[in-house]
Coordinates of C-alpha atoms and ligand atoms in Angstrom, one line a residue:
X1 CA 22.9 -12.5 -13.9
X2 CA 22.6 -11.9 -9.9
X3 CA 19.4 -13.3 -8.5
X4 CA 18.0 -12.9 -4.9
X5 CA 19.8 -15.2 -2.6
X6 CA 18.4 -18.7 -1.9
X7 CA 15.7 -18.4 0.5
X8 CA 14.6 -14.6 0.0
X9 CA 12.5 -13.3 -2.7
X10 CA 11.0 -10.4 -4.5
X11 CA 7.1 -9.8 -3.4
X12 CA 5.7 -8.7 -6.9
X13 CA 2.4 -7.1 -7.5
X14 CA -0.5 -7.7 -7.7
X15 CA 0.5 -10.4 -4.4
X16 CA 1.8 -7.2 -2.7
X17 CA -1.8 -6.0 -3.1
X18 CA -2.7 -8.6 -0.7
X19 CA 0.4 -7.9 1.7
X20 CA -1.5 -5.0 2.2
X21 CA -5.0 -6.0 2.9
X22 CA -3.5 -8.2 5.3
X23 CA -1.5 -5.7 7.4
X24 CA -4.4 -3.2 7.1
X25 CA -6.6 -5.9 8.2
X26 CA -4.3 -6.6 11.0
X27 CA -4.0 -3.2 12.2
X28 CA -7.8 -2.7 12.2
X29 CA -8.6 -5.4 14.1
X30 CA -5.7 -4.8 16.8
X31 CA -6.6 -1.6 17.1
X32 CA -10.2 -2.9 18.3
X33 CA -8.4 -4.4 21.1
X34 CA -6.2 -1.4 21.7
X35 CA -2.5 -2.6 20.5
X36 CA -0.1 -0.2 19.1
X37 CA 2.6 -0.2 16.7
X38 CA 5.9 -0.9 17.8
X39 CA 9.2 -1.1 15.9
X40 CA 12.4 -2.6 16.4
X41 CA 16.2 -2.8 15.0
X42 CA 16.3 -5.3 12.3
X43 CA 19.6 -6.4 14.3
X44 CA 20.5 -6.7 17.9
X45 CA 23.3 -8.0 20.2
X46 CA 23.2 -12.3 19.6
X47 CA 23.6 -12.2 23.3
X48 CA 19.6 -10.7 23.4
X49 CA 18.7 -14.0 21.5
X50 CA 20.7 -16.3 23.3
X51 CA 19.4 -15.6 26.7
X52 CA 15.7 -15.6 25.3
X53 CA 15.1 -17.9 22.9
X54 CA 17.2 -20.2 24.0
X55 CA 20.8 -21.5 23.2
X56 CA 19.5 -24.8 23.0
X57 CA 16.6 -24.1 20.6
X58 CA 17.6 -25.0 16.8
X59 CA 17.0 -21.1 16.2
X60 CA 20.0 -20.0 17.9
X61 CA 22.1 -22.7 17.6
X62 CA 22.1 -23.2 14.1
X63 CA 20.1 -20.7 12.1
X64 CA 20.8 -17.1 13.0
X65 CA 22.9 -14.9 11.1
X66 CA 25.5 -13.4 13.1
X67 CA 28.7 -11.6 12.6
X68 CA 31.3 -9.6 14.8
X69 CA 30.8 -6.1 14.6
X70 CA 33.7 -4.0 13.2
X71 CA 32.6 -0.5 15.0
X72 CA 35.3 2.2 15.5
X73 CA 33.8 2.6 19.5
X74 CA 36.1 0.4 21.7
X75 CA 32.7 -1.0 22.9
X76 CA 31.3 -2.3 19.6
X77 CA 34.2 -3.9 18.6
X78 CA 34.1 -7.4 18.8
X79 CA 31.0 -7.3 19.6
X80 CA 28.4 -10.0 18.4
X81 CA 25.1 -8.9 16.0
X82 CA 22.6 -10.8 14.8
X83 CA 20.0 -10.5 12.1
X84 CA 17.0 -10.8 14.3
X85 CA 15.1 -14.5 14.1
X86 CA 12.0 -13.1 15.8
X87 CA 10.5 -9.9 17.5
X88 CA 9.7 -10.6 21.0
X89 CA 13.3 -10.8 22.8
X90 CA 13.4 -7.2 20.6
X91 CA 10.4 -6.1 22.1
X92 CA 10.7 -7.1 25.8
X93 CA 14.7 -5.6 25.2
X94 CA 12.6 -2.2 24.3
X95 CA 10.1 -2.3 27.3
X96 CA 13.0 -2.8 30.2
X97 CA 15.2 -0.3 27.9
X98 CA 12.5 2.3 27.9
X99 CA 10.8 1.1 31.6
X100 CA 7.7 0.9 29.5
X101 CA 5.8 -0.7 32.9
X102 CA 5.2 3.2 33.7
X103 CA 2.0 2.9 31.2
X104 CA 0.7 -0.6 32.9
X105 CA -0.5 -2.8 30.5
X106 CA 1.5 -2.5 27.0
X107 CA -0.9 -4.1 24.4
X108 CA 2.6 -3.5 21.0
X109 CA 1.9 -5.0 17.7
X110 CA 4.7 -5.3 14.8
X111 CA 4.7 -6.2 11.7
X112 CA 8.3 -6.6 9.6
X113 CA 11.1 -9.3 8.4
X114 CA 12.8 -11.9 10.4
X115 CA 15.8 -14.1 9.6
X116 CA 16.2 -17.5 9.9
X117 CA 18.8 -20.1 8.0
X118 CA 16.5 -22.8 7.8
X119 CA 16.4 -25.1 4.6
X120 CA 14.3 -23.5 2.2
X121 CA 11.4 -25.2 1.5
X122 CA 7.3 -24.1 0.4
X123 CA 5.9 -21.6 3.0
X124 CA 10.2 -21.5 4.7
X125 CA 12.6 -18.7 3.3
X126 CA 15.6 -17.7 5.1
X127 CA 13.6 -14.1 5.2
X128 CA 10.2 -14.0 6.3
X129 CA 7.5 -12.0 7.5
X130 CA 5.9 -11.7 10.7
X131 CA 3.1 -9.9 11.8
X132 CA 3.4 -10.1 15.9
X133 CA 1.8 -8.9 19.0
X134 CA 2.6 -9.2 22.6
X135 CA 0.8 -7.7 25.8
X136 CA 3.4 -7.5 28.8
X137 CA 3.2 -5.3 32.1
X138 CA 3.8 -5.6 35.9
X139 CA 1.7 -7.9 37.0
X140 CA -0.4 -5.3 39.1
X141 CA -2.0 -4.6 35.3
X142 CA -3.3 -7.6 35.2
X143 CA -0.2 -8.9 32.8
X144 CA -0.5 -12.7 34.4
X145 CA -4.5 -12.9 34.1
X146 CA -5.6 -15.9 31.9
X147 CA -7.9 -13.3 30.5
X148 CA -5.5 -12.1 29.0
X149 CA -4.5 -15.2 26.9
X150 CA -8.1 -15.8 25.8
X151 CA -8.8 -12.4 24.8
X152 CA -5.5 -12.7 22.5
X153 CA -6.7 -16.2 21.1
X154 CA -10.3 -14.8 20.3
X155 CA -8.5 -11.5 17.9
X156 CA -6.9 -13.8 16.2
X157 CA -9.5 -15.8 15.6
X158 CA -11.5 -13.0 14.6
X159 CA -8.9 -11.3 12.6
X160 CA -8.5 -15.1 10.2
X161 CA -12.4 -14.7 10.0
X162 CA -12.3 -11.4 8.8
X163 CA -9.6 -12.6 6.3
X164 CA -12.2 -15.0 5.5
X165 CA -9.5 -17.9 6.1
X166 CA -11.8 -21.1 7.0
X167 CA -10.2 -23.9 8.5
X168 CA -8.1 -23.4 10.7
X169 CA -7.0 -25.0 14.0
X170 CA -6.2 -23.2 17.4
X171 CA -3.8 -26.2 19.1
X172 CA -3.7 -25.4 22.4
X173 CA -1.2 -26.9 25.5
X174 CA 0.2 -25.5 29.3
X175 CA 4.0 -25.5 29.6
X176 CA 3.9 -24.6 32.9
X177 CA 6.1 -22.6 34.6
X178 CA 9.9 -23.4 35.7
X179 CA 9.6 -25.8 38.3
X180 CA 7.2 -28.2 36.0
X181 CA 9.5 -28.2 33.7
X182 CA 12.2 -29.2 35.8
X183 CA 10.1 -32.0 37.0
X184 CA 9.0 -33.1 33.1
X185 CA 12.7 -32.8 32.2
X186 CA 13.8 -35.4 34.9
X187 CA 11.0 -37.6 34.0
X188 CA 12.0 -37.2 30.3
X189 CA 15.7 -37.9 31.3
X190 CA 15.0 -41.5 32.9
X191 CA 12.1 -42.1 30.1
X192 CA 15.1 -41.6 26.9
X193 CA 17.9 -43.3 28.8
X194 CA 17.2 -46.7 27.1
X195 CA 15.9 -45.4 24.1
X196 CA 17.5 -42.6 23.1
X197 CA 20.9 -44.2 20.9
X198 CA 18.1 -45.1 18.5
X199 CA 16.7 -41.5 17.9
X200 CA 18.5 -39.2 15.6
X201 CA 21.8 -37.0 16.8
X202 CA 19.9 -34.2 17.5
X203 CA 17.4 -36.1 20.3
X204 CA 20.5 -37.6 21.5
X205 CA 22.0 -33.7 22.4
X206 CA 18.3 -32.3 23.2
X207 CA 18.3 -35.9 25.8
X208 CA 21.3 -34.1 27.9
X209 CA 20.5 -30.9 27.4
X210 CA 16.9 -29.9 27.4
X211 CA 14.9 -33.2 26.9
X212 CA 11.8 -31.3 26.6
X213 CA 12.8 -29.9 23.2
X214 CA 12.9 -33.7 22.2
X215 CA 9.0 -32.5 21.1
X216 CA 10.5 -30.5 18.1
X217 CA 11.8 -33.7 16.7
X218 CA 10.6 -33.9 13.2
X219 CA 12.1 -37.4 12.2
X220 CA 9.7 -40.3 11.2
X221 CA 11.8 -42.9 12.9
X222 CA 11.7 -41.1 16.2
X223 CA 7.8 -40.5 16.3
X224 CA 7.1 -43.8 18.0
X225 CA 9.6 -43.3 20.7
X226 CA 8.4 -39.6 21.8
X227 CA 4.7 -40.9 21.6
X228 CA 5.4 -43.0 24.4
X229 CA 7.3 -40.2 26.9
X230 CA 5.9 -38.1 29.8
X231 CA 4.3 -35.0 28.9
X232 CA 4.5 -31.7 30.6
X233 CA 1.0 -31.6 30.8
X234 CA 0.7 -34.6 34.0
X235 CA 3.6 -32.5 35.6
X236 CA 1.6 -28.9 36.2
X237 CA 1.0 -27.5 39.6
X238 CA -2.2 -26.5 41.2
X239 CA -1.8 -22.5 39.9
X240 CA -0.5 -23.7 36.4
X241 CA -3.2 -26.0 35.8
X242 CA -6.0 -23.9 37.1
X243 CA -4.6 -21.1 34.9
X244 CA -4.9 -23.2 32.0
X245 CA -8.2 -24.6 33.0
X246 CA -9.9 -20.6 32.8
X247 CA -8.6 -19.7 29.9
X248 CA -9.9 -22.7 28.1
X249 CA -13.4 -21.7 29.6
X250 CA -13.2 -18.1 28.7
X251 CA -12.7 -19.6 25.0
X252 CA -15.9 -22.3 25.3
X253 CA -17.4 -18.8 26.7
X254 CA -16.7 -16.9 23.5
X255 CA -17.3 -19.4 21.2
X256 CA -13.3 -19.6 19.7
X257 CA -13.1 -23.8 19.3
X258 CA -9.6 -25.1 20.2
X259 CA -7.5 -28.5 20.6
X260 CA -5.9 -29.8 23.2
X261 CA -2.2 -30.7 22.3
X262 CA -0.4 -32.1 24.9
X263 CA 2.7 -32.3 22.3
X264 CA 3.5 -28.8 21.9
X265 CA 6.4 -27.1 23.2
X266 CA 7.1 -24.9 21.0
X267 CA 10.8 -24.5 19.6
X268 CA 11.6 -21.4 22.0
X269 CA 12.7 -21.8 25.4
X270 CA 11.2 -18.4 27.6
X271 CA 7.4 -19.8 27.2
X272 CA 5.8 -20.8 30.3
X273 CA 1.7 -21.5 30.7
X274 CA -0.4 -21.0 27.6
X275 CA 1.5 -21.8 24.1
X276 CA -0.8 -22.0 20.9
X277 CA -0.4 -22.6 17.6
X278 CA -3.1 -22.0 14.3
X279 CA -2.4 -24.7 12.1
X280 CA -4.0 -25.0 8.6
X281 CA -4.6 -27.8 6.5
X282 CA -4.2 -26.5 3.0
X283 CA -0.4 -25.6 4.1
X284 CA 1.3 -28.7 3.6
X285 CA 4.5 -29.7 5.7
X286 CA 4.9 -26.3 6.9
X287 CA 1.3 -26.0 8.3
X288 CA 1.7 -23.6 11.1
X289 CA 0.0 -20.2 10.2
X290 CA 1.0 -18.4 13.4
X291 CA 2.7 -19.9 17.2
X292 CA 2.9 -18.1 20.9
X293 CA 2.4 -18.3 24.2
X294 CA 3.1 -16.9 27.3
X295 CA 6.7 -15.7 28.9
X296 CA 5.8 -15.0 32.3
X297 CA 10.3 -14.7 33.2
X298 CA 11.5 -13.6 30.5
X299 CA 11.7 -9.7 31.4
X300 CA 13.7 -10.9 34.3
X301 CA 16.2 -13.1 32.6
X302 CA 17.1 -10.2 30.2
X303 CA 17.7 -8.1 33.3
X304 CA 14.4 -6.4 33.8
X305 CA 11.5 -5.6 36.7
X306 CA 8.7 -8.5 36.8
X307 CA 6.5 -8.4 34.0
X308 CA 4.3 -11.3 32.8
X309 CA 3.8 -11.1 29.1
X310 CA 1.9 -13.4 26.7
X311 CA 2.0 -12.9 22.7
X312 CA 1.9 -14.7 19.0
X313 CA 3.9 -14.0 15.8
X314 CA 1.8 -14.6 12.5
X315 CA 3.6 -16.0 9.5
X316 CA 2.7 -13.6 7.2
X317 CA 4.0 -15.6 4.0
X318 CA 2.2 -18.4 5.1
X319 CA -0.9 -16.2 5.5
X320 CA -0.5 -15.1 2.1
X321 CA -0.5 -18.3 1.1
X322 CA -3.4 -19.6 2.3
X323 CA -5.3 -16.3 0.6
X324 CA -3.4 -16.4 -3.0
X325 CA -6.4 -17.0 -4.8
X326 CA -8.1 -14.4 -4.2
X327 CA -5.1 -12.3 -4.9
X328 CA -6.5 -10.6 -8.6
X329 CA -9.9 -10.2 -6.4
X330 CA -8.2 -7.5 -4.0
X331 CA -5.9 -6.0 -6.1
X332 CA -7.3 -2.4 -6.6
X333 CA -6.9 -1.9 -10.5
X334 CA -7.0 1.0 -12.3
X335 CA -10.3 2.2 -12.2
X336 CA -9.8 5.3 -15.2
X337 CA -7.1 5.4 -17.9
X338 CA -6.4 8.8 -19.0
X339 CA -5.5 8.8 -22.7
X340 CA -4.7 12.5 -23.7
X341 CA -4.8 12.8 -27.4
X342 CA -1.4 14.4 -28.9
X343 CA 1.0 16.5 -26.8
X344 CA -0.9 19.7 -26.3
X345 CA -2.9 17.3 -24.5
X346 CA -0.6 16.4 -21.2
X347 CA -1.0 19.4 -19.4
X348 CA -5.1 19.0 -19.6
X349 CA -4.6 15.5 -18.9
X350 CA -2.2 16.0 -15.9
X351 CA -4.7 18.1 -14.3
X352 CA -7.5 15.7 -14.2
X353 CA -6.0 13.0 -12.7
X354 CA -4.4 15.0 -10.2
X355 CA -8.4 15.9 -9.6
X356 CA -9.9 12.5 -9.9
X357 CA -6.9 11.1 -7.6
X358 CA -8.4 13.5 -5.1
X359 CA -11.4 12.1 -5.2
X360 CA -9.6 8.7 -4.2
X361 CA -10.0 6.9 -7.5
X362 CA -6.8 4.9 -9.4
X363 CA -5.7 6.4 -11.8
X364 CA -3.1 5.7 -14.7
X365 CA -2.1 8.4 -17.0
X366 CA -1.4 8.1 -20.6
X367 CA 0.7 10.0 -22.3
X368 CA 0.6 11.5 -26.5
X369 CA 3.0 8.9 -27.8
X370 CA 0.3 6.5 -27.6
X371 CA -2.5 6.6 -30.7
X372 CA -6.1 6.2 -29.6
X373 CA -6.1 2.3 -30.5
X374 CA -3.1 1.6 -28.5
X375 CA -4.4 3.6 -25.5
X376 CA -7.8 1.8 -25.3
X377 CA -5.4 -1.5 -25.7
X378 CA -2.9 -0.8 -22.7
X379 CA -6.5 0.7 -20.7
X380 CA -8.0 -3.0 -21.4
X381 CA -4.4 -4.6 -20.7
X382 CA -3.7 -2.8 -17.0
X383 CA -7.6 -3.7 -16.3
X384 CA -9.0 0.2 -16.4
X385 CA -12.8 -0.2 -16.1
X386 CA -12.7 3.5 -18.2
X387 CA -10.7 5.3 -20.7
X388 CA -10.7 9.0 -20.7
X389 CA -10.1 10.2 -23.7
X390 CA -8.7 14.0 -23.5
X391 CA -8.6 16.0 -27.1
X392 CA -8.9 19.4 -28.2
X393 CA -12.6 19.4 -28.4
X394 CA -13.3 17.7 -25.1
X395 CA -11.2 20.5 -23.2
X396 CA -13.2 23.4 -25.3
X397 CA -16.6 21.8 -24.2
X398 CA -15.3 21.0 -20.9
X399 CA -17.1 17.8 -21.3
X400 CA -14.8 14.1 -21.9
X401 CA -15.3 11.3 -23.0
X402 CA -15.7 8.1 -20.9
X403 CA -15.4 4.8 -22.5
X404 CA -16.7 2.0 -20.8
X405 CA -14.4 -1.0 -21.4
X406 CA -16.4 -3.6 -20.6
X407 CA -19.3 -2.9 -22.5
X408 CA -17.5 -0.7 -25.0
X409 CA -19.9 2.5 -24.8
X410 CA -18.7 5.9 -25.1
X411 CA -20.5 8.4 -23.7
X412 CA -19.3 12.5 -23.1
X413 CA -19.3 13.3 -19.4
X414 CA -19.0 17.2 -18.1
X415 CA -16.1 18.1 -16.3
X416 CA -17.7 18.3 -13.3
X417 CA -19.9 15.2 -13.3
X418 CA -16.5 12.5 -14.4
X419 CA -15.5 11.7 -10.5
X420 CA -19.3 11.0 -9.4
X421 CA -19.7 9.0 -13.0
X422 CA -16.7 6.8 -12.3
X423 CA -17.3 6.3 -8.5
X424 CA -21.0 5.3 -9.8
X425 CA -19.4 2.5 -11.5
X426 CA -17.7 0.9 -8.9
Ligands
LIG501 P1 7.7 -19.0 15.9 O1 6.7 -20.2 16.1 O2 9.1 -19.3 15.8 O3 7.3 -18.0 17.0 O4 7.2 -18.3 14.6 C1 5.9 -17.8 14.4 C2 5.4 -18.1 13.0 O5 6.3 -17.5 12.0 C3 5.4 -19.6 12.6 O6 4.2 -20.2 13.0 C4 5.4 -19.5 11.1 O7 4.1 -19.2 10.5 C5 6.3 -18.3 10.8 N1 7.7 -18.7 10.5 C6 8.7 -19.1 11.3 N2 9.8 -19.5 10.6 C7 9.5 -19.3 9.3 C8 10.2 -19.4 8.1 N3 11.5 -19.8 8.0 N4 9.6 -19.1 6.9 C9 8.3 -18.7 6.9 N5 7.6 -18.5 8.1 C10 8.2 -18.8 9.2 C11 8.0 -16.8 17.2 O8 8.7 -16.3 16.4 C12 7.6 -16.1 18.5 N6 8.4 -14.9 18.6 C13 6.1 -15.9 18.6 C14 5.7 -15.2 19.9 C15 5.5 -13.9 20.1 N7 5.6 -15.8 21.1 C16 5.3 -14.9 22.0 N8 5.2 -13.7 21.4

């Protein structure tokens, strides 16, 4: 038998039913806050990845999945494609490709799959779901403001609360910009250099490379050592820190609690300033609901005009997740089960549900094979709050009747009294 591949899965009803609520949620609330839709390629060059996320960061250098291109074009052949790990180096690619800066301010949401070959584990699968947003424009529409940060920190907390997700945690830390970073990084340099043959292999290259991804370290042994190292946070200069310092007001102002995490680096390299993460406790090991953070270069080290950005990705498998439960409770059931009573039958029966469809109720249709008892049985099975039945009398008196399968009364309804009757039930 083939199966789905390790790490991917099938999304099944009803848990699709509260795929849905979430991304209509999500697109109701960005909308509030005037976001748009955008949608990228599913792949793009590796090279996009590279120069954005970072080669260093454990997303490119170990989990993507890339191949050579075998086009017939002289330029696409040996060229190098890669099943896209996340949407932001997509989106900034779009907004230099199609000089998006002409409208100011973009405020693009998406929502779709990403690709990562991480180790499978409970709320981790190779693909994933991520429902993403990122506001990015010159810098003369207000792209760089700190306002800008907070107001993208208070939707999302106002989008979990419409969810009705309690308990979560908005972590909250200041990379800084380039030159702190190159400051922490020296620091961090001189701090590992007598330590770092005890941490783990991958400390040992990050120590040489990029010390400050020595923060991503999830090894027990190592904890003790990286608690005791420099933190970006005492290396931020004056605009950084006063940056950092208004958008945490702005926050206290709106009333969206937060943490201060002086820990968090996130594991992609173009964040500068504000990066966040919403953590949740019933999550286990993999507890982070959503990450972000500003990118203030990145436009320009892909090749494009100066354009401050700032955005978060939501894991949407882990926000499904944290909702399963009430799963059954969304899931729009049936709400009529039209059970047409021997095959002169279907064409009445056809006709009414395209009618009662119209009037936005769910509707399943029976068909003549099935016997009155079995109907009412497969109405009660699929969760119908009515049967229909449809015989030869009803469609001469133009009147039906409606079972109630809760309570088990039958009662005839006229034709043109069935929609209002059902809807009254509701
Ligand atoms: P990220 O932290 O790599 O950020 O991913 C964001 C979220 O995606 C995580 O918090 C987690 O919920 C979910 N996620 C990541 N990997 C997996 C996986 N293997 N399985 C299930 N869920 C996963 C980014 O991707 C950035 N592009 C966010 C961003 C947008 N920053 C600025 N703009």
């Amino acid at each position: 038998m083939i199966k789905a591949i390790r790490g991917t899965r099938d999304l099944l009803p009803p848990e699709t039913a509260l795929w849905n609520f979430v991304e209509a949620a999500a697109r109701d609330v960005f909308r509030a806050y005037n976001f748009q839709e955008i949608r990228t390629p599913i792949f793009e060059e590796t090279q996009l990845f590279a120069r954005s996320v970072g080669e260093e960061t454990d997303i490119v250098s170990k989990e993507m999945y890339t191949w050579e291109n075998r086009g017939r074009a002289q330029s696409e052949k040996g060229q190098s494609l890669t099943l896209r790990p996340e949407n932001t180096a997509g989106v900034v690619r779009a907004y230099i490709e199609h000089k998006l800066w002409d409208r100011g301010l973009n405020k693009l949401y998406y929502i779709g799959p990403q690709f990562r070959r991480e180790r499978p584990q409970k709320g981790r699968y190779r693909q994933f779901y991520q429902i993403g947003a990122e506001a990015i424009g010159p810098p003369s529409a207000g792209s760089e403001s700190p306002a800008r940060d907070a107001e993208m920190l208070e939707m999302l907390a106002t989008f979990l609360d419409r969810l009705g997700i309690t308990g979560w945690n908005l972590e909250l830390n200041s990379v800084g910009c380039p030159n702190d970073r190159a400051r922490c990084n020296e620091a961090l340099r001189k701090a590992l250099e007598p330590v770092v043959s005890k941490m783990c292999a991958d400390c040992q290259r990050r120590a040489v490379t990029n010390p400050l991804r020595v923060f991503d370290c999830k090894v027990p042994e190592d904890q003790p050592i990286i608690e005791k190292l420099p933190r970006i946070s005492q290396f931020l200069d004056e605009p950084c820190r006063t940056h950092f310092a208004e958008v945490q007001e702005i926050l206290q102002a709106v009333g969206v609690p937060f943490r201060l995490n002086d820990r968090l680096v996130r594991g992609l390299d173009y964040y500068t300033r504000t990066a966040f993460e919403f953590t949740h406790g019933a999550l286990g090991a993999q507890n982070a609901i959503l990450g972000g953070g500003r990118y203030d270069g990145l436009s320009e080290s892909l090749g494009g005009p100066q354009a401050p950005g700032i955005g978060f990705a939501i894991g949407e498998d882990r926000l499904v997740m944290s909702l399963k439960e009430s799963a059954e409770a969304v899931a729009r059931k049936p709400e009529v089960y039209i059970a047409p009573l021997g095959a002169d039958m279907n064409r009445e029966a056809a006709r009414l549900a395209r009618e009662l469809r119209r009037h936005d109720l769910v509707v399943e249709l029976g068909d003549e094979s099935f016997r009155m008892k079995k109907s009412l049985e497969t109405a009660s099975k699929l969760g119908a709050r009515y049967a229909l039945i449809v015989g030869e009398n009803e469609v001469k008196a133009d009147a039906f009747g409606l079972k109630n399968l809760e309570t088990g009364e039958q009662i005839p309804v006229p034709h043109h009294e069935l929609a209002a009757k059902i809807q009254a039930g509701r």
